[in-house]
Each structure stands twice: as structure tokens, then as C-alpha cells.
Amino acid sequence: LLVREPHRAAPPRTLRQAVVEPFREFITRRGWRSALLVLSFIFLYKLGDSMCTALATPFYIKMGYSLTQIGWVAKYAGLSMALIGGIAGGLWMLKIGINRALWLFGAVQVVSIMGFAWLAHYGHHDHPGAAQLVQLGLVVGFEALGVGLGTAAFVAYIARTTNPAYTATQLALFTSLAAVPRTFINATTGWLVESLGWTGFYLLCAALAVPGMLLLFKVAPWNAPPDAATAAPGDRRL
């Protein structure tokens, strides 16, 4: 609240400056091919993780857990680990950089999805005991940790990709694109569960997280210099 925002660009004066110019700047800065790669990555990076949690509560109920158990174990473990993941991810990212954080934290996200497949493999429990509650807490906590870590790196990447002169519009574009899976693709999760079963559904979620990871070879290479991660292909500064 006490820190002033640095003055980096004049606010737009017309609708064209606020809407049209930010889109054109992004395309011309990166080129069509590079821009499409970035947009595809933003769309796909958290696709599997988003689908994985779309039916979380119905899944817990199907596995035999009561609403009280879900409230005390799943929700508590999820909230605490998500906060820890976000804070730890931000601190860790300062040391290893955004690119490597995207790789490492993305891998945690993929592995955490497999925890739900493992839980589904054990099937329904008529009377979940302490062991089953521990299993649920571990799966939910690890998934929430992955969400916190992955979100920290993902938001940092989006912020780095925007031009300071057009931050508001470009940030709105990128975050809206990242929200598309939650809005539209998640609507198919019920049908997928009916078709594949819970175990098959979570294996599919893990598989859908892989394309976003593969795009990291192009949009955020592991050993890329900091400038190379944001500059357009062919930039003379490189």
C-alpha cells in the first residue's frame, strides 16, 4: 500500500490505443509463429491440472469420503499447501529463474495429477479410516502444492511476456486465454468420467499436461539467457 507504482508508460487516450495497439504490438514484437507458440503454451500449460480439479468434490464423495471428511482433510490440506506452494514457488523462482521454474513446477503438476489416478485405483471405501484419510490428505496436499508452485511461475511468465506500455490489455488477453479450459473444456469432464472411469480420466488429465510442457522447449528453454526468453526471434540484441 505504501509503495508507489513506477511510471513506465502513459495511459492510453483512445480505444484504439487501449485495445488495438496492444494486440498489434504483441504480434509484431514476436512474429506470428512465435506469438502463436506463446498463446498455445498459455492455453495448454495448466490444462491438465485444471481438468483434474474440476470434479474433485464429486470424486471424493464417489470414493466414499463424507462431506465432513472432505471439509477437514481435503479442503484444509489443499488451502495450506497451495499457500505454501505459492510462497515457496516465488522465493525459489528468484534463485533459479522463470524458465527453470516453469520446467520444475510443471513437472510437479504432472506428477500430482497421477496421485488422483492412484487414489481412484484403490476405489470406493465403505468406511474410510485413518489410513484412507491420510491418503486423501497426501494426494490433495501434493496437488495443491503443485498448483501453488505452477501458478507462481506461470503468472511470472505472463507478466514477463507483456509490454509495460500495454500491460493491462495484454495481461487480460493472456489470463483470459488461460481461463478458457476452466470455462469450456471442463464442461466435458463429466462425460469423460462416464466414458473412461475415474482412473482413465485422471490419466488423460496427466497426458493433457504434457503438450504444455513440450512447448517449454520453444517458449522457455532451460538454459536460455534472461533476454532471450522475452525477445522476438531475430532480435539484434541477442
Short mmCIF file of C-alpha atoms in Angstrom, two decimals:
data_model
loop_
_atom_site.label_atom_id
_atom_site.label_comp_id
_atom_site.label_asym_id
_atom_site.label_seq_id
_atom_site.Cartn_x
_atom_site.Cartn_y
_atom_site.Cartn_z
CA LEU A 1 0.00 0.00 0.00
CA LEU A 2 2.90 2.38 0.65
CA VAL A 3 4.95 1.65 -2.48
CA ARG A 4 4.22 3.84 -5.49
CA GLU A 5 3.79 2.33 -8.92
CA PRO A 6 6.76 3.24 -11.17
CA HIS A 7 5.90 5.46 -14.11
CA ARG A 8 6.78 3.44 -17.19
CA ALA A 9 4.19 4.40 -19.82
CA ALA A 10 1.48 6.96 -20.46
CA PRO A 11 -2.10 5.66 -20.14
CA PRO A 12 -3.98 5.16 -23.44
CA ARG A 13 -6.02 8.09 -24.65
CA THR A 14 -8.21 6.32 -27.22
CA LEU A 15 -9.95 2.96 -27.62
CA ARG A 16 -7.51 2.10 -30.39
CA GLN A 17 -4.55 2.70 -28.10
CA ALA A 18 -6.17 0.62 -25.36
CA VAL A 19 -7.31 -2.37 -27.44
CA VAL A 20 -5.91 -2.50 -30.97
CA GLU A 21 -2.33 -1.37 -30.39
CA PRO A 22 -1.58 -3.93 -27.63
CA PHE A 23 -2.58 -6.81 -29.93
CA ARG A 24 -0.60 -5.46 -32.85
CA GLU A 25 2.43 -4.80 -30.66
CA PHE A 26 2.44 -8.35 -29.34
CA ILE A 27 2.23 -9.86 -32.84
CA THR A 28 4.83 -7.55 -34.41
CA ARG A 29 7.21 -7.90 -31.47
CA ARG A 30 7.27 -11.68 -31.55
CA GLY A 31 6.13 -12.54 -35.09
CA TRP A 32 3.10 -14.70 -35.89
CA ARG A 33 4.81 -18.04 -35.33
CA SER A 34 6.34 -17.11 -32.00
CA ALA A 35 3.13 -15.39 -30.86
CA LEU A 36 1.07 -18.49 -31.61
CA LEU A 37 3.56 -20.64 -29.70
CA VAL A 38 3.26 -18.36 -26.66
CA LEU A 39 -0.54 -18.31 -26.82
CA SER A 40 -0.64 -22.09 -27.23
CA PHE A 41 1.60 -22.51 -24.21
CA ILE A 42 -0.57 -20.21 -22.09
CA PHE A 43 -3.62 -22.23 -23.11
CA LEU A 44 -2.08 -25.66 -22.52
CA TYR A 45 0.28 -25.28 -19.54
CA LYS A 46 -2.40 -25.69 -16.87
CA LEU A 47 -4.98 -27.57 -18.95
CA GLY A 48 -4.44 -30.96 -17.31
CA ASP A 49 -4.30 -29.51 -13.82
CA SER A 50 -7.49 -27.51 -14.39
CA MET A 51 -9.39 -30.55 -15.64
CA CYS A 52 -8.06 -32.65 -12.78
CA THR A 53 -9.70 -30.50 -10.13
CA ALA A 54 -12.94 -29.77 -11.99
CA LEU A 55 -14.75 -32.72 -10.38
CA ALA A 56 -12.68 -33.01 -7.22
CA THR A 57 -15.51 -32.99 -4.67
CA PRO A 58 -17.74 -35.45 -6.61
CA PHE A 59 -14.69 -37.70 -6.90
CA TYR A 60 -14.05 -37.66 -3.16
CA ILE A 61 -17.71 -38.48 -2.50
CA LYS A 62 -17.59 -41.30 -5.04
CA MET A 63 -14.58 -42.74 -3.24
CA GLY A 64 -16.67 -42.93 -0.05
CA TYR A 65 -15.49 -39.87 1.88
CA SER A 66 -18.10 -37.92 3.81
CA LEU A 67 -18.63 -34.20 3.43
CA THR A 68 -17.17 -33.68 6.90
CA GLN A 69 -14.02 -35.61 5.97
CA ILE A 70 -13.71 -33.66 2.73
CA GLY A 71 -14.07 -30.40 4.61
CA TRP A 72 -11.50 -31.21 7.29
CA VAL A 73 -8.93 -33.16 5.26
CA ALA A 74 -9.19 -32.19 1.62
CA LYS A 75 -10.01 -28.51 1.99
CA TYR A 76 -7.61 -27.84 4.86
CA ALA A 77 -4.71 -29.68 3.21
CA GLY A 78 -5.46 -28.03 -0.12
CA LEU A 79 -5.58 -24.46 1.19
CA SER A 80 -2.48 -24.70 3.36
CA MET A 81 -0.35 -26.41 0.72
CA ALA A 82 -1.49 -24.03 -2.00
CA LEU A 83 -0.35 -21.09 0.11
CA ILE A 84 2.95 -22.78 0.89
CA GLY A 85 3.44 -23.62 -2.79
CA GLY A 86 2.78 -20.06 -3.91
CA ILE A 87 5.16 -18.52 -1.39
CA ALA A 88 7.88 -21.17 -1.82
CA GLY A 89 7.50 -21.03 -5.58
CA GLY A 90 8.05 -17.28 -5.64
CA LEU A 91 11.13 -17.49 -3.44
CA TRP A 92 12.59 -20.46 -5.31
CA MET A 93 11.92 -18.80 -8.66
CA LEU A 94 14.10 -15.83 -7.66
CA LYS A 95 17.07 -18.21 -7.47
CA ILE A 96 16.50 -20.47 -10.47
CA GLY A 97 14.72 -18.09 -12.86
CA ILE A 98 11.31 -18.20 -14.50
CA ASN A 99 12.24 -20.66 -17.27
CA ARG A 100 13.59 -23.35 -14.99
CA ALA A 101 10.75 -22.78 -12.55
CA LEU A 102 8.26 -23.49 -15.34
CA TRP A 103 10.00 -26.79 -16.04
CA LEU A 104 10.35 -27.94 -12.44
CA PHE A 105 6.99 -26.73 -11.16
CA GLY A 106 5.24 -28.03 -14.27
CA ALA A 107 6.72 -31.46 -13.62
CA VAL A 108 5.32 -31.33 -10.07
CA GLN A 109 1.90 -30.53 -11.52
CA VAL A 110 2.00 -33.58 -13.81
CA VAL A 111 3.11 -35.91 -11.02
CA SER A 112 0.44 -34.53 -8.67
CA ILE A 113 -2.29 -35.46 -11.17
CA MET A 114 -1.10 -39.06 -11.02
CA GLY A 115 -1.90 -39.01 -7.31
CA PHE A 116 -5.60 -38.82 -8.15
CA ALA A 117 -5.24 -41.78 -10.50
CA TRP A 118 -3.57 -43.67 -7.64
CA LEU A 119 -6.43 -42.77 -5.31
CA ALA A 120 -9.01 -43.83 -7.90
CA HIS A 121 -7.17 -47.14 -8.37
CA TYR A 122 -7.94 -48.07 -4.76
CA GLY A 123 -11.62 -47.46 -5.43
CA HIS A 124 -14.53 -46.86 -3.08
CA HIS A 125 -14.19 -47.16 0.71
CA ASP A 126 -17.33 -48.03 2.67
CA HIS A 127 -15.93 -46.65 5.90
CA PRO A 128 -12.75 -44.62 5.31
CA GLY A 129 -10.40 -44.92 8.27
CA ALA A 130 -7.28 -43.06 9.31
CA ALA A 131 -5.16 -44.64 6.57
CA GLN A 132 -7.61 -43.59 3.86
CA LEU A 133 -7.80 -40.07 5.27
CA VAL A 134 -4.00 -39.84 5.17
CA GLN A 135 -4.05 -40.99 1.55
CA LEU A 136 -6.61 -38.32 0.69
CA GLY A 137 -4.65 -35.63 2.54
CA LEU A 138 -1.40 -36.55 0.78
CA VAL A 139 -2.96 -36.55 -2.68
CA VAL A 140 -4.85 -33.29 -2.19
CA GLY A 141 -1.95 -31.57 -0.44
CA PHE A 142 0.57 -32.52 -3.11
CA GLU A 143 -1.78 -31.43 -5.89
CA ALA A 144 -2.36 -28.09 -4.16
CA LEU A 145 1.39 -27.68 -3.73
CA GLY A 146 1.81 -28.24 -7.46
CA VAL A 147 -0.90 -25.67 -8.20
CA GLY A 148 0.80 -23.10 -5.97
CA LEU A 149 4.23 -23.70 -7.48
CA GLY A 150 2.97 -23.81 -11.07
CA THR A 151 0.83 -20.72 -10.69
CA ALA A 152 3.73 -18.70 -9.30
CA ALA A 153 5.90 -19.47 -12.32
CA PHE A 154 3.01 -19.17 -14.77
CA VAL A 155 1.95 -15.71 -13.59
CA ALA A 156 5.57 -14.54 -13.63
CA TYR A 157 5.92 -15.77 -17.22
CA ILE A 158 2.75 -13.94 -18.30
CA ALA A 159 3.92 -10.75 -16.62
CA ARG A 160 7.30 -11.03 -18.32
CA THR A 161 5.66 -11.54 -21.71
CA THR A 162 3.66 -8.32 -21.57
CA ASN A 163 4.93 -4.97 -22.79
CA PRO A 164 4.92 -2.35 -19.99
CA ALA A 165 3.21 0.10 -22.34
CA TYR A 166 0.24 -2.25 -22.84
CA THR A 167 0.23 -4.27 -19.65
CA ALA A 168 -3.50 -4.12 -18.88
CA THR A 169 -4.81 -5.32 -22.26
CA GLN A 170 -2.11 -7.93 -22.85
CA LEU A 171 -2.41 -9.30 -19.32
CA ALA A 172 -6.18 -9.52 -19.79
CA LEU A 173 -5.66 -11.38 -23.08
CA PHE A 174 -3.26 -13.92 -21.59
CA THR A 175 -5.17 -14.58 -18.37
CA SER A 176 -8.46 -14.92 -20.28
CA LEU A 177 -6.86 -17.46 -22.60
CA ALA A 178 -5.55 -19.41 -19.61
CA ALA A 179 -9.09 -19.46 -18.18
CA VAL A 180 -10.64 -20.98 -21.32
CA PRO A 181 -10.06 -24.60 -20.17
CA ARG A 182 -11.89 -23.92 -16.89
CA THR A 183 -14.79 -22.34 -18.76
CA PHE A 184 -15.34 -24.62 -21.74
CA ILE A 185 -13.17 -27.76 -21.72
CA ASN A 186 -14.02 -28.57 -18.10
CA ALA A 187 -17.65 -28.85 -19.21
CA THR A 188 -16.71 -32.17 -20.84
CA THR A 189 -15.25 -33.72 -17.69
CA GLY A 190 -18.50 -35.39 -16.59
CA TRP A 191 -18.87 -37.10 -19.95
CA LEU A 192 -15.21 -38.15 -19.88
CA VAL A 193 -15.58 -39.72 -16.45
CA GLU A 194 -18.65 -41.64 -17.64
CA SER A 195 -16.70 -42.87 -20.66
CA LEU A 196 -13.27 -43.56 -19.15
CA GLY A 197 -13.90 -44.08 -15.45
CA TRP A 198 -12.10 -42.11 -12.76
CA THR A 199 -8.69 -43.73 -13.24
CA GLY A 200 -8.77 -43.31 -17.01
CA PHE A 201 -9.95 -39.72 -16.63
CA TYR A 202 -7.03 -38.74 -14.41
CA LEU A 203 -4.55 -40.49 -16.69
CA LEU A 204 -6.00 -38.42 -19.53
CA CYS A 205 -5.55 -35.25 -17.45
CA ALA A 206 -1.89 -36.15 -16.91
CA ALA A 207 -1.47 -36.75 -20.66
CA LEU A 208 -3.07 -33.38 -21.47
CA ALA A 209 -0.50 -31.67 -19.27
CA VAL A 210 2.36 -32.97 -21.44
CA PRO A 211 1.87 -30.76 -24.57
CA GLY A 212 2.26 -27.61 -22.47
CA MET A 213 5.48 -28.99 -21.04
CA LEU A 214 6.81 -29.82 -24.51
CA LEU A 215 6.19 -26.23 -25.64
CA LEU A 216 8.69 -25.13 -23.00
CA PHE A 217 11.45 -26.20 -25.39
CA LYS A 218 10.38 -23.28 -27.58
CA VAL A 219 8.93 -20.63 -25.27
CA ALA A 220 11.12 -21.06 -22.18
CA PRO A 221 14.26 -23.16 -22.84
CA TRP A 222 16.03 -24.41 -19.74
CA ASN A 223 19.39 -22.74 -20.46
CA ALA A 224 18.14 -19.63 -22.28
CA PRO A 225 19.67 -16.29 -21.20
CA PRO A 226 17.17 -13.96 -19.50
CA ASP A 227 16.95 -11.62 -22.52
CA ALA A 228 16.41 -14.47 -24.94
CA ALA A 229 13.35 -15.61 -23.07
CA THR A 230 11.37 -12.48 -23.91
CA ALA A 231 12.87 -11.10 -27.11
CA ALA A 232 11.41 -11.84 -30.51
CA PRO A 233 13.23 -14.24 -32.87
CA GLY A 234 15.96 -12.42 -34.78
CA ASP A 235 16.24 -9.62 -32.26
CA ARG A 236 19.59 -7.91 -32.83
CA ARG A 237 20.18 -7.56 -29.10
CA LEU A 238 20.80 -11.32 -28.95
#
